[in-house]
PDB file of C-alpha atoms in Angstrom:
ATOM      1  CA  ASP A   1      -5.921 -15.021 -20.020  1.00  0.00           C
ATOM      2  CA  ALA A   2      -4.773 -17.534 -17.548  1.00  0.00           C
ATOM      3  CA  ARG A   3      -5.055 -16.639 -14.193  1.00  0.00           C
ATOM      4  CA  VAL A   4      -4.362 -17.592 -10.756  1.00  0.00           C
ATOM      5  CA  THR A   5      -7.207 -18.473  -8.704  1.00  0.00           C
ATOM      6  CA  GLN A   6      -7.697 -17.419  -5.015  1.00  0.00           C
ATOM      7  CA  THR A   7     -10.462 -18.646  -2.737  1.00  0.00           C
ATOM      8  CA  PRO A   8     -11.964 -17.267  -0.447  1.00  0.00           C
ATOM      9  CA  ARG A   9     -11.395 -13.398  -1.746  1.00  0.00           C
ATOM     10  CA  HIS A  10     -12.590 -12.582   2.067  1.00  0.00           C
ATOM     11  CA  LYS A  11     -12.738 -14.525   5.120  1.00  0.00           C
ATOM     12  CA  VAL A  12     -13.524 -12.847   8.692  1.00  0.00           C
ATOM     13  CA  THR A  13     -13.270 -15.196  11.436  1.00  0.00           C
ATOM     14  CA  GLU A  14     -13.222 -15.370  15.382  1.00  0.00           C
ATOM     15  CA  MET A  15      -9.951 -15.875  17.031  1.00  0.00           C
ATOM     16  CA  GLY A  16      -9.166 -19.817  17.576  1.00  0.00           C
ATOM     17  CA  GLN A  17     -10.855 -21.181  13.993  1.00  0.00           C
ATOM     18  CA  GLU A  18      -9.225 -22.658  11.471  1.00  0.00           C
ATOM     19  CA  VAL A  19      -8.695 -20.811   8.331  1.00  0.00           C
ATOM     20  CA  THR A  20      -8.047 -22.541   4.804  1.00  0.00           C
ATOM     21  CA  MET A  21      -6.949 -20.803   1.693  1.00  0.00           C
ATOM     22  CA  ARG A  22      -6.964 -22.224  -1.300  1.00  0.00           C
ATOM     23  CA  CYS A  23      -4.960 -21.495  -4.764  1.00  0.00           C
ATOM     24  CA  GLN A  24      -5.177 -22.970  -8.122  1.00  0.00           C
ATOM     25  CA  PRO A  25      -1.962 -22.068 -10.222  1.00  0.00           C
ATOM     26  CA  ILE A  26      -1.935 -21.414 -13.984  1.00  0.00           C
ATOM     27  CA  LEU A  27      -1.692 -24.654 -15.797  1.00  0.00           C
ATOM     28  CA  GLY A  28       1.870 -25.416 -16.737  1.00  0.00           C
ATOM     29  CA  HIS A  29       3.663 -23.549 -14.021  1.00  0.00           C
ATOM     30  CA  ASN A  30       5.919 -25.261 -11.973  1.00  0.00           C
ATOM     31  CA  THR A  31       6.548 -23.253  -8.794  1.00  0.00           C
ATOM     32  CA  VAL A  32       3.578 -21.855  -6.318  1.00  0.00           C
ATOM     33  CA  PHE A  33       4.403 -18.987  -3.963  1.00  0.00           C
ATOM     34  CA  TRP A  34       2.229 -17.660  -0.878  1.00  0.00           C
ATOM     35  CA  TYR A  35       3.026 -14.034   0.489  1.00  0.00           C
ATOM     36  CA  ARG A  36       1.539 -12.249   3.316  1.00  0.00           C
ATOM     37  CA  GLN A  37       0.860  -8.610   3.056  1.00  0.00           C
ATOM     38  CA  THR A  38       0.237  -6.259   5.796  1.00  0.00           C
ATOM     39  CA  MET A  39       0.860  -2.750   6.589  1.00  0.00           C
ATOM     40  CA  MET A  40       3.913  -3.317   8.781  1.00  0.00           C
ATOM     41  CA  GLN A  41       5.728  -5.604   7.289  1.00  0.00           C
ATOM     42  CA  GLY A  42       4.723  -5.332   3.676  1.00  0.00           C
ATOM     43  CA  LEU A  43       5.252  -8.296   1.249  1.00  0.00           C
ATOM     44  CA  GLU A  44       6.784 -11.128   2.527  1.00  0.00           C
ATOM     45  CA  LEU A  45       7.283 -14.658   1.645  1.00  0.00           C
ATOM     46  CA  LEU A  46       5.713 -17.589   3.673  1.00  0.00           C
ATOM     47  CA  ALA A  47       6.358 -20.830   1.687  1.00  0.00           C
ATOM     48  CA  TYR A  48       7.124 -21.982  -1.933  1.00  0.00           C
ATOM     49  CA  PHE A  49       6.550 -25.064  -3.984  1.00  0.00           C
ATOM     50  CA  ARG A  50       8.453 -26.040  -6.803  1.00  0.00           C
ATOM     51  CA  ASN A  51       7.016 -29.481  -8.669  1.00  0.00           C
ATOM     52  CA  ARG A  52       4.512 -29.497  -5.516  1.00  0.00           C
ATOM     53  CA  ALA A  53       7.637 -30.159  -3.277  1.00  0.00           C
ATOM     54  CA  PRO A  54       8.269 -27.446  -0.518  1.00  0.00           C
ATOM     55  CA  LEU A  55      11.586 -25.741  -1.190  1.00  0.00           C
ATOM     56  CA  ASP A  56      11.121 -22.901   1.516  1.00  0.00           C
ATOM     57  CA  ASP A  57       8.745 -22.444   4.571  1.00  0.00           C
ATOM     58  CA  SER A  58      11.304 -20.370   6.631  1.00  0.00           C
ATOM     59  CA  GLY A  59       8.952 -17.575   6.625  1.00  0.00           C
ATOM     60  CA  MET A  60       6.075 -19.405   8.148  1.00  0.00           C
ATOM     61  CA  PRO A  61       5.316 -19.796  11.784  1.00  0.00           C
ATOM     62  CA  LYS A  62       5.283 -23.270  11.981  1.00  0.00           C
ATOM     63  CA  ASP A  63       3.438 -23.935  15.243  1.00  0.00           C
ATOM     64  CA  ARG A  64       0.109 -22.844  13.393  1.00  0.00           C
ATOM     65  CA  PHE A  65       0.657 -22.422   9.476  1.00  0.00           C
ATOM     66  CA  SER A  66       0.883 -25.204   7.156  1.00  0.00           C
ATOM     67  CA  ALA A  67       0.953 -25.181   3.434  1.00  0.00           C
ATOM     68  CA  GLU A  68       0.512 -28.264   0.999  1.00  0.00           C
ATOM     69  CA  MET A  69      -0.064 -29.156  -2.426  1.00  0.00           C
ATOM     70  CA  PRO A  70      -2.158 -31.818  -2.727  1.00  0.00           C
ATOM     71  CA  ASP A  71      -1.811 -31.957  -6.462  1.00  0.00           C
ATOM     72  CA  ALA A  72      -0.716 -29.592  -9.223  1.00  0.00           C
ATOM     73  CA  THR A  73      -3.917 -27.769  -9.599  1.00  0.00           C
ATOM     74  CA  LEU A  74      -4.268 -27.184  -5.880  1.00  0.00           C
ATOM     75  CA  ALA A  75      -2.105 -25.259  -3.391  1.00  0.00           C
ATOM     76  CA  THR A  76      -3.364 -25.022   0.521  1.00  0.00           C
ATOM     77  CA  LEU A  77      -2.576 -22.822   3.225  1.00  0.00           C
ATOM     78  CA  LYS A  78      -4.158 -23.354   6.441  1.00  0.00           C
ATOM     79  CA  ILE A  79      -4.034 -21.297  10.053  1.00  0.00           C
ATOM     80  CA  GLN A  80      -4.683 -23.400  12.925  1.00  0.00           C
ATOM     81  CA  PRO A  81      -5.779 -21.737  15.716  1.00  0.00           C
ATOM     82  CA  SER A  82      -5.977 -18.143  14.099  1.00  0.00           C
ATOM     83  CA  GLU A  83      -5.168 -15.228  15.756  1.00  0.00           C
ATOM     84  CA  PRO A  84      -5.830 -11.539  15.311  1.00  0.00           C
ATOM     85  CA  ARG A  85      -2.391 -10.864  14.358  1.00  0.00           C
ATOM     86  CA  ASP A  86      -2.708 -12.843  11.178  1.00  0.00           C
ATOM     87  CA  SER A  87      -5.120 -10.413   9.669  1.00  0.00           C
ATOM     88  CA  ALA A  88      -3.693  -9.516   6.470  1.00  0.00           C
ATOM     89  CA  VAL A  89      -4.000 -10.176   2.465  1.00  0.00           C
ATOM     90  CA  TYR A  90      -2.718 -13.781   1.621  1.00  0.00           C
ATOM     91  CA  PHE A  91      -1.276 -13.917  -1.952  1.00  0.00           C
ATOM     92  CA  CYS A  92      -0.609 -17.042  -3.849  1.00  0.00           C
ATOM     93  CA  ALA A  93       1.201 -16.757  -6.888  1.00  0.00           C
ATOM     94  CA  SER A  94       2.831 -19.087  -9.797  1.00  0.00           C
ATOM     95  CA  GLY A  95       5.493 -18.983 -12.007  1.00  0.00           C
ATOM     96  CA  LEU A  96       7.276 -20.791 -14.516  1.00  0.00           C
ATOM     97  CA  VAL A  97      11.160 -22.097 -13.080  1.00  0.00           C
ATOM     98  CA  LEU A  98      13.615 -23.083 -15.560  1.00  0.00           C
ATOM     99  CA  SER A  99      16.709 -25.210 -14.515  1.00  0.00           C
ATOM    100  CA  ARG A 100      19.086 -22.550 -15.689  1.00  0.00           C
ATOM    101  CA  GLY A 101      17.917 -19.335 -14.576  1.00  0.00           C
ATOM    102  CA  SER A 102      14.414 -17.840 -15.107  1.00  0.00           C
ATOM    103  CA  GLY A 103      14.556 -15.784 -17.965  1.00  0.00           C
ATOM    104  CA  ASN A 104      11.720 -13.008 -18.188  1.00  0.00           C
ATOM    105  CA  GLN A 105       9.287 -15.136 -16.219  1.00  0.00           C
ATOM    106  CA  PRO A 106       7.251 -13.092 -14.094  1.00  0.00           C
ATOM    107  CA  GLN A 107       5.200 -14.396 -10.772  1.00  0.00           C
ATOM    108  CA  HIS A 108       1.305 -14.283 -11.807  1.00  0.00           C
ATOM    109  CA  PHE A 109      -0.608 -13.381  -8.521  1.00  0.00           C
ATOM    110  CA  GLY A 110      -4.101 -13.923  -7.852  1.00  0.00           C
ATOM    111  CA  ASP A 111      -6.357 -11.705  -6.482  1.00  0.00           C
ATOM    112  CA  GLY A 112      -5.691 -12.474  -2.528  1.00  0.00           C
ATOM    113  CA  THR A 113      -7.718 -13.550   0.409  1.00  0.00           C
ATOM    114  CA  ARG A 114      -8.150 -10.349   2.689  1.00  0.00           C
ATOM    115  CA  LEU A 115      -8.211 -12.447   6.217  1.00  0.00           C
ATOM    116  CA  SER A 116      -9.909 -10.897   9.117  1.00  0.00           C
ATOM    117  CA  ILE A 117      -9.259 -12.333  12.410  1.00  0.00           C
ATOM    118  CA  LEU A 118     -11.750 -10.798  15.134  1.00  0.00           C
TER     119      LEU A 118
ATOM    120  CA  ALA B   1      20.494 -11.563   1.618  1.00  0.00           C
ATOM    121  CA  GLN B   2      18.360  -9.624  -1.085  1.00  0.00           C
ATOM    122  CA  LYS B   3      17.195  -6.030  -0.065  1.00  0.00           C
ATOM    123  CA  ILE B   4      15.268  -3.645  -2.127  1.00  0.00           C
ATOM    124  CA  THR B   5      14.896   0.000  -1.186  1.00  0.00           C
ATOM    125  CA  GLN B   6      12.098   2.411  -2.341  1.00  0.00           C
ATOM    126  CA  THR B   7      12.609   5.582  -0.585  1.00  0.00           C
ATOM    127  CA  GLN B   8       9.610   7.345  -1.943  1.00  0.00           C
ATOM    128  CA  PRO B   9       6.291   6.770  -0.221  1.00  0.00           C
ATOM    129  CA  GLY B  10       4.389   8.666  -1.996  1.00  0.00           C
ATOM    130  CA  MET B  11       4.518  10.732  -5.325  1.00  0.00           C
ATOM    131  CA  PHE B  12       2.227  13.186  -7.249  1.00  0.00           C
ATOM    132  CA  VAL B  13       2.294  13.770 -11.210  1.00  0.00           C
ATOM    133  CA  GLN B  14       0.275  15.725 -13.361  1.00  0.00           C
ATOM    134  CA  GLU B  15      -1.840  13.290 -15.882  1.00  0.00           C
ATOM    135  CA  LYS B  16       0.044  13.469 -19.495  1.00  0.00           C
ATOM    136  CA  GLU B  17       3.662  14.186 -17.564  1.00  0.00           C
ATOM    137  CA  ALA B  18       6.186  11.556 -16.938  1.00  0.00           C
ATOM    138  CA  VAL B  19       7.104  10.192 -13.558  1.00  0.00           C
ATOM    139  CA  THR B  20       9.931   8.157 -12.218  1.00  0.00           C
ATOM    140  CA  LEU B  21       9.489   5.619  -9.338  1.00  0.00           C
ATOM    141  CA  ASP B  22      13.167   4.923  -7.403  1.00  0.00           C
ATOM    142  CA  CYS B  23      14.017   1.708  -7.042  1.00  0.00           C
ATOM    143  CA  THR B  24      17.694   0.637  -5.394  1.00  0.00           C
ATOM    144  CA  TYR B  25      18.806  -3.049  -4.609  1.00  0.00           C
ATOM    145  CA  ASP B  26      21.149  -4.947  -2.895  1.00  0.00           C
ATOM    146  CA  THR B  27      22.848  -8.682  -3.991  1.00  0.00           C
ATOM    147  CA  SER B  28      25.364 -11.054  -3.781  1.00  0.00           C
ATOM    148  CA  ASP B  29      23.980 -13.097  -6.527  1.00  0.00           C
ATOM    149  CA  PRO B  30      25.828 -12.918 -10.047  1.00  0.00           C
ATOM    150  CA  SER B  31      22.514 -13.241 -11.854  1.00  0.00           C
ATOM    151  CA  TYR B  32      19.223 -11.831 -10.927  1.00  0.00           C
ATOM    152  CA  GLY B  33      16.085 -10.382 -12.171  1.00  0.00           C
ATOM    153  CA  LEU B  34      14.411  -6.999 -11.547  1.00  0.00           C
ATOM    154  CA  PHE B  35      10.390  -6.667 -11.494  1.00  0.00           C
ATOM    155  CA  TRP B  36       7.688  -3.874 -11.278  1.00  0.00           C
ATOM    156  CA  TYR B  37       4.499  -4.594 -10.206  1.00  0.00           C
ATOM    157  CA  LYS B  38       1.546  -2.246  -9.602  1.00  0.00           C
ATOM    158  CA  GLN B  39      -1.064  -2.800  -7.331  1.00  0.00           C
ATOM    159  CA  PRO B  40      -4.291  -0.638  -7.741  1.00  0.00           C
ATOM    160  CA  SER B  41      -6.819   0.094  -4.578  1.00  0.00           C
ATOM    161  CA  SER B  42      -8.967  -3.001  -5.561  1.00  0.00           C
ATOM    162  CA  GLY B  43      -5.925  -5.040  -4.146  1.00  0.00           C
ATOM    163  CA  GLU B  44      -4.693  -7.086  -6.925  1.00  0.00           C
ATOM    164  CA  MET B  45      -0.726  -7.540  -8.185  1.00  0.00           C
ATOM    165  CA  ILE B  46      -0.309  -6.698 -11.766  1.00  0.00           C
ATOM    166  CA  PHE B  47       3.293  -7.630 -13.619  1.00  0.00           C
ATOM    167  CA  LEU B  48       4.429  -4.536 -15.357  1.00  0.00           C
ATOM    168  CA  ILE B  49       7.893  -5.071 -16.668  1.00  0.00           C
ATOM    169  CA  TYR B  50      11.364  -6.953 -16.377  1.00  0.00           C
ATOM    170  CA  GLN B  51      15.085  -6.591 -16.141  1.00  0.00           C
ATOM    171  CA  GLY B  52      17.325  -9.481 -16.506  1.00  0.00           C
ATOM    172  CA  SER B  53      20.544  -8.427 -14.732  1.00  0.00           C
ATOM    173  CA  TYR B  54      22.806  -9.452 -18.034  1.00  0.00           C
ATOM    174  CA  ASP B  55      20.525  -7.324 -20.018  1.00  0.00           C
ATOM    175  CA  GLN B  56      22.314  -4.812 -22.139  1.00  0.00           C
ATOM    176  CA  GLN B  57      19.160  -2.771 -23.109  1.00  0.00           C
ATOM    177  CA  ASN B  58      16.546  -1.151 -20.826  1.00  0.00           C
ATOM    178  CA  ALA B  59      13.514  -2.860 -20.692  1.00  0.00           C
ATOM    179  CA  THR B  60      10.394  -1.103 -22.034  1.00  0.00           C
ATOM    180  CA  GLU B  61       6.653  -1.958 -22.193  1.00  0.00           C
ATOM    181  CA  GLY B  62       3.926   0.216 -23.660  1.00  0.00           C
ATOM    182  CA  ARG B  63       4.651   3.408 -21.592  1.00  0.00           C
ATOM    183  CA  TYR B  64       6.655   1.748 -18.726  1.00  0.00           C
ATOM    184  CA  SER B  65      10.522   1.653 -18.926  1.00  0.00           C
ATOM    185  CA  LEU B  66      13.136   0.433 -16.446  1.00  0.00           C
ATOM    186  CA  ASN B  67      16.377   2.420 -16.094  1.00  0.00           C
ATOM    187  CA  PHE B  68      18.622   0.012 -15.356  1.00  0.00           C
ATOM    188  CA  GLN B  69      21.863   0.884 -13.858  1.00  0.00           C
ATOM    189  CA  LYS B  70      23.614  -2.133 -12.882  1.00  0.00           C
ATOM    190  CA  ALA B  71      27.003  -0.243 -11.232  1.00  0.00           C
ATOM    191  CA  ARG B  72      24.600   2.088  -9.223  1.00  0.00           C
ATOM    192  CA  LYS B  73      22.360  -1.143  -8.549  1.00  0.00           C
ATOM    193  CA  SER B  74      19.328   1.180  -9.212  1.00  0.00           C
ATOM    194  CA  ALA B  75      16.266  -0.012 -11.218  1.00  0.00           C
ATOM    195  CA  ASN B  76      13.967   3.211 -11.301  1.00  0.00           C
ATOM    196  CA  LEU B  77      10.397   2.787 -13.172  1.00  0.00           C
ATOM    197  CA  VAL B  78       9.555   5.467 -15.645  1.00  0.00           C
ATOM    198  CA  ILE B  79       6.073   5.809 -16.553  1.00  0.00           C
ATOM    199  CA  SER B  80       5.188   8.353 -19.436  1.00  0.00           C
ATOM    200  CA  ALA B  81       2.398   9.998 -20.462  1.00  0.00           C
ATOM    201  CA  SER B  82       0.342   9.517 -16.904  1.00  0.00           C
ATOM    202  CA  GLN B  83      -3.231   8.401 -16.723  1.00  0.00           C
ATOM    203  CA  LEU B  84      -5.635   8.961 -14.153  1.00  0.00           C
ATOM    204  CA  GLY B  85      -5.554   4.770 -14.167  1.00  0.00           C
ATOM    205  CA  ASP B  86      -1.869   4.861 -13.266  1.00  0.00           C
ATOM    206  CA  SER B  87      -2.868   5.989  -9.487  1.00  0.00           C
ATOM    207  CA  ALA B  88      -1.727   2.811  -7.556  1.00  0.00           C
ATOM    208  CA  MET B  89       0.942   1.409  -5.196  1.00  0.00           C
ATOM    209  CA  TYR B  90       3.923   0.309  -7.081  1.00  0.00           C
ATOM    210  CA  PHE B  91       6.542  -2.415  -6.083  1.00  0.00           C
ATOM    211  CA  CYS B  92       9.744  -3.024  -6.940  1.00  0.00           C
ATOM    212  CA  ALA B  93      11.070  -6.507  -6.663  1.00  0.00           C
ATOM    213  CA  MET B  94      13.801  -9.099  -7.237  1.00  0.00           C
ATOM    214  CA  ARG B  95      14.497 -12.599  -8.016  1.00  0.00           C
ATOM    215  CA  SER B  96      17.790 -14.784  -7.896  1.00  0.00           C
ATOM    216  CA  ASP B  97      18.437 -16.881 -11.021  1.00  0.00           C
ATOM    217  CA  THR B  98      19.756 -19.335  -8.758  1.00  0.00           C
ATOM    218  CA  GLY B  99      18.915 -20.695  -5.203  1.00  0.00           C
ATOM    219  CA  ARG B 100      15.926 -19.151  -3.658  1.00  0.00           C
ATOM    220  CA  ARG B 101      13.175 -18.056  -6.540  1.00  0.00           C
ATOM    221  CA  ALA B 102      10.700 -16.172  -4.559  1.00  0.00           C
ATOM    222  CA  LEU B 103      10.329 -12.544  -5.136  1.00  0.00           C
ATOM    223  CA  THR B 104      11.984  -9.846  -2.254  1.00  0.00           C
ATOM    224  CA  PHE B 105       9.839  -6.711  -2.458  1.00  0.00           C
ATOM    225  CA  GLY B 106      10.424  -3.115  -1.531  1.00  0.00           C
ATOM    226  CA  SER B 107       8.101  -1.386   0.599  1.00  0.00           C
ATOM    227  CA  GLY B 108       6.395   0.273  -2.030  1.00  0.00           C
ATOM    228  CA  THR B 109       5.602   3.709  -3.636  1.00  0.00           C
ATOM    229  CA  ARG B 110       2.154   5.110  -3.748  1.00  0.00           C
ATOM    230  CA  LEU B 111       1.564   7.025  -7.059  1.00  0.00           C
ATOM    231  CA  GLN B 112      -1.273   9.736  -7.470  1.00  0.00           C
ATOM    232  CA  VAL B 113      -1.995  10.985 -10.820  1.00  0.00           C
ATOM    233  CA  GLN B 114      -3.617  14.661 -10.464  1.00  0.00           C
ATOM    234  CA  PRO B 115      -6.323  15.917 -13.479  1.00  0.00           C
TER     235      PRO B 115
END
């Protein structure tokens, strides 16, 4: 089965360090999403791309977070500098969005990156 | 704006019994989709079932069915014949079919299946 691949699965680092999370979406999917999951806020959207173009990053703290898709097989989420409040599970998801509705196309999630900032 | 409400933080069910997990939503979009995801303790998000806002029939996928009541804006998940492996967090989510295509999630329901 095709699946979304995220690396690393776990990351522990000190405050102030740069963190880079990577995602390989499912081949053929034209949208990529980054979500963050915390106990307090639940699952919230950080950014999403369609055909590699950023469409919405309103959920992302712009001063320290950045998201890119250098090519169709790689999406990255960077935090620089990292802070303890960034500790969370970061999920990448991909999906196929059609120009007229999306039918029953679900978003498929990677296993997440569990990030701990000390 | 979209909003998903899951009012049951936790649920218990006996093995082999059916259980209903509640989900209500609010949206001004004329066309949208409703989804349920399962998150076991290992952390991954597993897609379970989808219901389109214009679908006339309730969706079913194996032991999962979605009780969709559009007028009441509810999309409850029904799990029949519960199994121990069904113990997990369950998230209801929705997506507009126009405009922003990201998922809006509810706060989740933790289901525990007891032997």
